[in-house]
CSV table of C-alpha atoms in Angstrom, one decimal:
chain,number,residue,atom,x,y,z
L,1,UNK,CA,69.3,49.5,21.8
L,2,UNK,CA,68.1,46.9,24.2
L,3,UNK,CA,65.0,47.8,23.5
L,4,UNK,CA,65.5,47.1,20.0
L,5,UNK,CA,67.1,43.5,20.7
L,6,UNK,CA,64.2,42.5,23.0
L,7,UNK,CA,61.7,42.9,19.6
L,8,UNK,CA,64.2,40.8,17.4
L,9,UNK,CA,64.3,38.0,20.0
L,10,UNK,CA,60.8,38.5,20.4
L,11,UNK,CA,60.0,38.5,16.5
L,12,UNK,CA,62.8,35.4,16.0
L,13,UNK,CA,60.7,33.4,18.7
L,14,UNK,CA,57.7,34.2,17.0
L,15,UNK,CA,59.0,33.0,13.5
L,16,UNK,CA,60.1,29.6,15.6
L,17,UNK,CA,57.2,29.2,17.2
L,18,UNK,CA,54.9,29.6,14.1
L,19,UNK,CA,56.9,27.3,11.8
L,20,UNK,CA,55.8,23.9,13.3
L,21,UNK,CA,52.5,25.3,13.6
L,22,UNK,CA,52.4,25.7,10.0
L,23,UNK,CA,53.6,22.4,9.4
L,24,UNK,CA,51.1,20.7,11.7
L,25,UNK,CA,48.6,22.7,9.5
L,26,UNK,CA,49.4,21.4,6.2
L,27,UNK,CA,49.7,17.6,7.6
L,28,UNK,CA,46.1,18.5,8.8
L,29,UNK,CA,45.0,18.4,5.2
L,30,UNK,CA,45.1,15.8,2.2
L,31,UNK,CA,47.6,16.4,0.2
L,32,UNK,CA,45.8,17.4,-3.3
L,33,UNK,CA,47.9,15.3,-5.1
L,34,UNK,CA,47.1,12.3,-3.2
L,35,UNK,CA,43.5,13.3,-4.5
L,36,UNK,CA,44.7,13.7,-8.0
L,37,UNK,CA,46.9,10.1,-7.9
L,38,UNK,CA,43.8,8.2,-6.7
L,39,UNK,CA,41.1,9.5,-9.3
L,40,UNK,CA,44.3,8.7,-12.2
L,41,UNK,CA,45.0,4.9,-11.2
L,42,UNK,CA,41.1,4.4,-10.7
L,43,UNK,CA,40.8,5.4,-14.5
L,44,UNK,CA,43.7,3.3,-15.7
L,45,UNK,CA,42.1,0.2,-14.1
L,46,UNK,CA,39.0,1.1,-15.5
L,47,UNK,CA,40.5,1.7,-19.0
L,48,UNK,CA,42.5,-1.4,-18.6
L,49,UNK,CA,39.3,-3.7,-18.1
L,50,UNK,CA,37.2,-1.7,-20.6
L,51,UNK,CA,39.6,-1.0,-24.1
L,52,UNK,CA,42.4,-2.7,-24.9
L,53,UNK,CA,43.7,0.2,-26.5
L,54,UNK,CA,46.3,3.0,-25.6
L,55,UNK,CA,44.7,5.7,-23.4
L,56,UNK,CA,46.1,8.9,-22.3
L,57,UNK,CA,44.7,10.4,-18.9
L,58,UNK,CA,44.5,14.4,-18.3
L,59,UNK,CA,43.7,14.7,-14.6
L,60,UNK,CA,42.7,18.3,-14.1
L,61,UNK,CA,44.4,20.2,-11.1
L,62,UNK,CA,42.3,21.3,-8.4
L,63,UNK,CA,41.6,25.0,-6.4
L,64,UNK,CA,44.9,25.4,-4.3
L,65,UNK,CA,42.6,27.3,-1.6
L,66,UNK,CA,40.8,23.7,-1.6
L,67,UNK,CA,41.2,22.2,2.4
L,68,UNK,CA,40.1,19.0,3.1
L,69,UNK,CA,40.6,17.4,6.1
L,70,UNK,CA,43.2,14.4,5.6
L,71,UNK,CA,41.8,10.7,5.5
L,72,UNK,CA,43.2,8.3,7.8
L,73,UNK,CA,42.2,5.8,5.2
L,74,UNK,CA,42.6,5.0,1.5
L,75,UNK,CA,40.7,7.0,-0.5
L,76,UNK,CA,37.9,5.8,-3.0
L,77,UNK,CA,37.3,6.7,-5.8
L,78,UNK,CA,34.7,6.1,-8.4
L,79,UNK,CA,32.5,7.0,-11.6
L,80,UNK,CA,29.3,9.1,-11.2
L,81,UNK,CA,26.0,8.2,-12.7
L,82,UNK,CA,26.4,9.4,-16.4
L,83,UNK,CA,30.5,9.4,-16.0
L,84,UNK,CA,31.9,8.3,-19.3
L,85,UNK,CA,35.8,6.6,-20.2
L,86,UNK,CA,36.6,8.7,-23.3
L,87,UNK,CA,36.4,12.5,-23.5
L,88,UNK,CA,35.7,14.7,-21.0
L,89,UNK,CA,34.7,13.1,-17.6
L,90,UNK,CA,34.8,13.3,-13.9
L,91,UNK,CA,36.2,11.2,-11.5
L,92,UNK,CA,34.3,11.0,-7.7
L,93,UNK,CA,37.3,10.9,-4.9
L,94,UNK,CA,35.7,10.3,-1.5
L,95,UNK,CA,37.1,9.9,1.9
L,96,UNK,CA,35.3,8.4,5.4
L,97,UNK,CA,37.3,8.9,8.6
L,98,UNK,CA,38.4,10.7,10.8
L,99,UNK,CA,35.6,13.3,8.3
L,100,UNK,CA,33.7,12.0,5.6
L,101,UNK,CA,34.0,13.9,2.6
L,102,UNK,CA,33.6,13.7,-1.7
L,103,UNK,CA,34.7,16.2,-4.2
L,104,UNK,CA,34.7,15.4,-8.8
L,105,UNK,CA,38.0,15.5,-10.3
L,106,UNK,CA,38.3,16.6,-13.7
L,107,UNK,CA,40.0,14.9,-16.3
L,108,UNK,CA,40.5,14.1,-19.9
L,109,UNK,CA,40.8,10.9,-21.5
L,110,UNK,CA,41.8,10.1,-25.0
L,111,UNK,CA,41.7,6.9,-26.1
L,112,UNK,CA,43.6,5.7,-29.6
L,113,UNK,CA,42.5,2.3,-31.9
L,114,UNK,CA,43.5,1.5,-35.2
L,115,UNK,CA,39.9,2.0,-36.9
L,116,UNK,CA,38.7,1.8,-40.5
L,117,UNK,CA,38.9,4.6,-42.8
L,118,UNK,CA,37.9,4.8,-46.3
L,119,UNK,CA,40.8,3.9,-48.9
L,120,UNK,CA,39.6,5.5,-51.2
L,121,UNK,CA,36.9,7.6,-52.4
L,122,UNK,CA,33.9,5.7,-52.3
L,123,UNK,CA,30.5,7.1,-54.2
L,124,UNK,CA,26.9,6.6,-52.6
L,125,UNK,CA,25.8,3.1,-53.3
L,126,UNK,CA,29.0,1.6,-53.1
L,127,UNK,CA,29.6,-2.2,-52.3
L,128,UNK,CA,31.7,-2.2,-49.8
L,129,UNK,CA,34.5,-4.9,-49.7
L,130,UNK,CA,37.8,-5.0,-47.3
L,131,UNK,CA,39.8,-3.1,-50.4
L,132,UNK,CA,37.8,-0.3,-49.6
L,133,UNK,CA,38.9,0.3,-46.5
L,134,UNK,CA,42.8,0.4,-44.4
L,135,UNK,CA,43.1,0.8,-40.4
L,136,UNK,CA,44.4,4.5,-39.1
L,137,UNK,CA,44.8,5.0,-35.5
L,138,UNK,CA,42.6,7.4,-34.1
L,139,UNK,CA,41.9,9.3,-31.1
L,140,UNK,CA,38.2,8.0,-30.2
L,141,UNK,CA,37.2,10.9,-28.1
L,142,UNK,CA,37.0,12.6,-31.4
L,143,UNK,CA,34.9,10.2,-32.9
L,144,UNK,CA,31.2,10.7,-31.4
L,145,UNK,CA,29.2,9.3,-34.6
L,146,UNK,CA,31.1,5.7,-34.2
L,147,UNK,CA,33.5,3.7,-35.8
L,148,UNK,CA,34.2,0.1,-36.5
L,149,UNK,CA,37.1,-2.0,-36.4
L,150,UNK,CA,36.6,-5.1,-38.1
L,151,UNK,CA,36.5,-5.2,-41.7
L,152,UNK,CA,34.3,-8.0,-41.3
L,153,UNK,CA,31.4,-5.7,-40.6
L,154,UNK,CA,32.3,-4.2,-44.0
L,155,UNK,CA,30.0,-7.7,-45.4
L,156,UNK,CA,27.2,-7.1,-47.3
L,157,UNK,CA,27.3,-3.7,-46.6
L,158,UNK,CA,27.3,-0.7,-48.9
L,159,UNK,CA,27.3,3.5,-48.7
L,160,UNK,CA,24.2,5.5,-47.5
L,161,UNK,CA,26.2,8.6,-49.2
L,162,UNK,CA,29.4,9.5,-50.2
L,163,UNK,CA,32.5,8.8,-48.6
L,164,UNK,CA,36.2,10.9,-49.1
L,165,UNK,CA,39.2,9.1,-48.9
L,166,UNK,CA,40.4,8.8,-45.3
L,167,UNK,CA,37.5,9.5,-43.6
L,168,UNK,CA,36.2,7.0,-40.8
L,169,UNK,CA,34.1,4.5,-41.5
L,170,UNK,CA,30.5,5.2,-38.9
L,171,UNK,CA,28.0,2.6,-38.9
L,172,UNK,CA,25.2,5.5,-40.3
L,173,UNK,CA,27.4,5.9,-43.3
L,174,UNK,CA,26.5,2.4,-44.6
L,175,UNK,CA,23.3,0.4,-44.6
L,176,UNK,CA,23.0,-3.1,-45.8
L,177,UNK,CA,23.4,-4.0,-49.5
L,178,UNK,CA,20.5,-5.8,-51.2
L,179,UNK,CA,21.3,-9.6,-51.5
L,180,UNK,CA,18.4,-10.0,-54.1
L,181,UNK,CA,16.8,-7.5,-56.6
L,182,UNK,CA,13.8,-7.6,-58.2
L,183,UNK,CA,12.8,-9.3,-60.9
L,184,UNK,CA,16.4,-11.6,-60.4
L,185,UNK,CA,16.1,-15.2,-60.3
L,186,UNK,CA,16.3,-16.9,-57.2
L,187,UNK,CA,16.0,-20.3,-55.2
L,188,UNK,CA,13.7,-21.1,-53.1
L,189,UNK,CA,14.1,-23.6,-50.1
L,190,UNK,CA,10.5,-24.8,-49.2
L,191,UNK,CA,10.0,-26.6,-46.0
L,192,UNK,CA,6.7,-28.8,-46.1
L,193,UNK,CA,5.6,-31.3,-43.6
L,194,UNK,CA,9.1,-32.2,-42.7
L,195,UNK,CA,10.8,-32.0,-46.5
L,196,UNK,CA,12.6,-29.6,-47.9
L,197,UNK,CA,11.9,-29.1,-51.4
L,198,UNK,CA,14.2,-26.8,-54.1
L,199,UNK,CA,13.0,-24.4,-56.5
L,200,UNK,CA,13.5,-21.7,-58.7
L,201,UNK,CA,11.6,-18.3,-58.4
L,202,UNK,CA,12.0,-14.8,-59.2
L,203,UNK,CA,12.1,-12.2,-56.7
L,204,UNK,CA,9.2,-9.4,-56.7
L,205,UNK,CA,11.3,-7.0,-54.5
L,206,UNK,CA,14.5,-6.1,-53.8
L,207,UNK,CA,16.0,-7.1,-50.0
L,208,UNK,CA,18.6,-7.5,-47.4
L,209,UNK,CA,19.7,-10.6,-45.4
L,210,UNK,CA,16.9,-11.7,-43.2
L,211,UNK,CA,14.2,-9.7,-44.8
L,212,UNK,CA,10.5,-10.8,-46.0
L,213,UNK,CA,10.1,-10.7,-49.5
L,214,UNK,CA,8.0,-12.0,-52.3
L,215,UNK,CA,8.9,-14.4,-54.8
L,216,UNK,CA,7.1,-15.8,-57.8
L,217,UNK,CA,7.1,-19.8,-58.1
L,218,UNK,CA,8.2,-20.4,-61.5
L,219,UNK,CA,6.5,-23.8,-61.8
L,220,UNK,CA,3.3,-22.7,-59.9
L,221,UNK,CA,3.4,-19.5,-60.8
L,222,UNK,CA,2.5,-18.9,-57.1
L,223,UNK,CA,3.6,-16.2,-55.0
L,224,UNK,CA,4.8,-16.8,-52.2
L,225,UNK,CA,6.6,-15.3,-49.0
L,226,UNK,CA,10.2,-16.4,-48.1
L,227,UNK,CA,12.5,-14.9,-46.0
L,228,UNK,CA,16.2,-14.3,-47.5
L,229,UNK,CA,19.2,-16.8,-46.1
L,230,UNK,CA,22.1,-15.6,-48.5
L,231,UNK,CA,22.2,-13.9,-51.7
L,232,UNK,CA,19.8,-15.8,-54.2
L,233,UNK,CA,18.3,-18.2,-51.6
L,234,UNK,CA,15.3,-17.5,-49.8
L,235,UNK,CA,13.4,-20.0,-47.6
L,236,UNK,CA,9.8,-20.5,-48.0
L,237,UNK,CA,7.8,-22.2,-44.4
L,238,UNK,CA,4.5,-23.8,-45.9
């Protein structure tokens, strides 16, 4: 029996012994969360000076069997070369005394806008006006071909193919509408030695703002080359 009692004192001191030891060994390493806290805010300040819209972060736990020794100092944390703010990403977390050391944090961003979205169904060759299009919030992550979100950029714009009904707007879904056709009659705006002289013209080609085209003088008969200003008004350098 005393025998017995000695191993119970023996095993209690042992369990006393080992329980501040333990402690001392998890205050020997950072806390993961710490880890995890410092790789979040760094993406919301990033978010914040990058999109004004709403943004939810994902921060991906890490490997519990993960010891790092902990930093005496605020942790840094930062965006490696190729690191993106929408989607899947990583987040660098590093650390420099007493031990330098850097691990990548996983994490998910998804981040919402009010984008444009066809109103209705639009056919290839459309002329695209702001009636043709309303705003939908939508998760941008999901959106790798672009979007836009002016209806502005709608302008002198029309459809490279066709378009169903709530389906977002992508640059490479539109291309810019002619703003003179062939064989329509046009102005010209010719700037000779300091004048500018009005005439009338009729185009030889069809073409987009800011394009070369052709035009036949109607007085001269000439042809000329004029570059287009606005629809029906091309300006002729001599």
């Amino acid at each position: 029996m005393p025998a017995k009692r000695t191993i119970r004192a023996l095993f209690a001191l042992l369990v006393t012994l080992a329980a501040p030891l333990a402690a001392y060994a998890e205050d020997a390493y950072q806390d993961q969360e710490e880890i995890l806290a410092a790789a979040r805010e760094f993406l919301a300040t990033q978010l914040a000076g990058h999109h004004g819209e709403d943004a939810d972060i994902l921060v991906e736990p890490l490997d519990p069997r993960l010891r790092l020794t902990r930093c005496e100092e605020p942790l840094e944390a930062f965006l490696p070369a190729g690191g993106q703010l929408v989607g899947n990403t990583s987040v660098g977390v590093s650390c420099n005394a007493p031990k330098s050391w850097s691990l990548y944090v996983s994490a998910k961003i998804s981040v919402f806008a009010e984008v444009l979205v066809a109103a209705r169904n639009l056919p290839r060759g459309t002329h695209l006006t702001g009636a043709d299009a309303s705003f939908e919030r939508r998760d941008l992550s999901r959106l790798p071909y672009g979007y836009l979100t002016d209806a502005a950029e709608l302008e002198s714009k029309m459809t490279s193919r066709r378009i169903n009904a709530g389906t977002v707007l992508t640059p490479s879904s539109m291309k810019d509408a002619p703003m003179v056709k062939r064989g329509e009659r046009v102005t010209l705006s010719i700037n000779a030695s300091g004048l500018q002289i009005r005439a009338s013209g009729t185009a030889m080609q069809d073409g987009t703002r800011g394009q070369h085209i052709r035009v036949r003088n109607t007085s001269s008969k000439r042809i000329v080359e004029g570059v287009i200003l606005a629809p029906g008004l091309v300006e002729v350098n001599n």
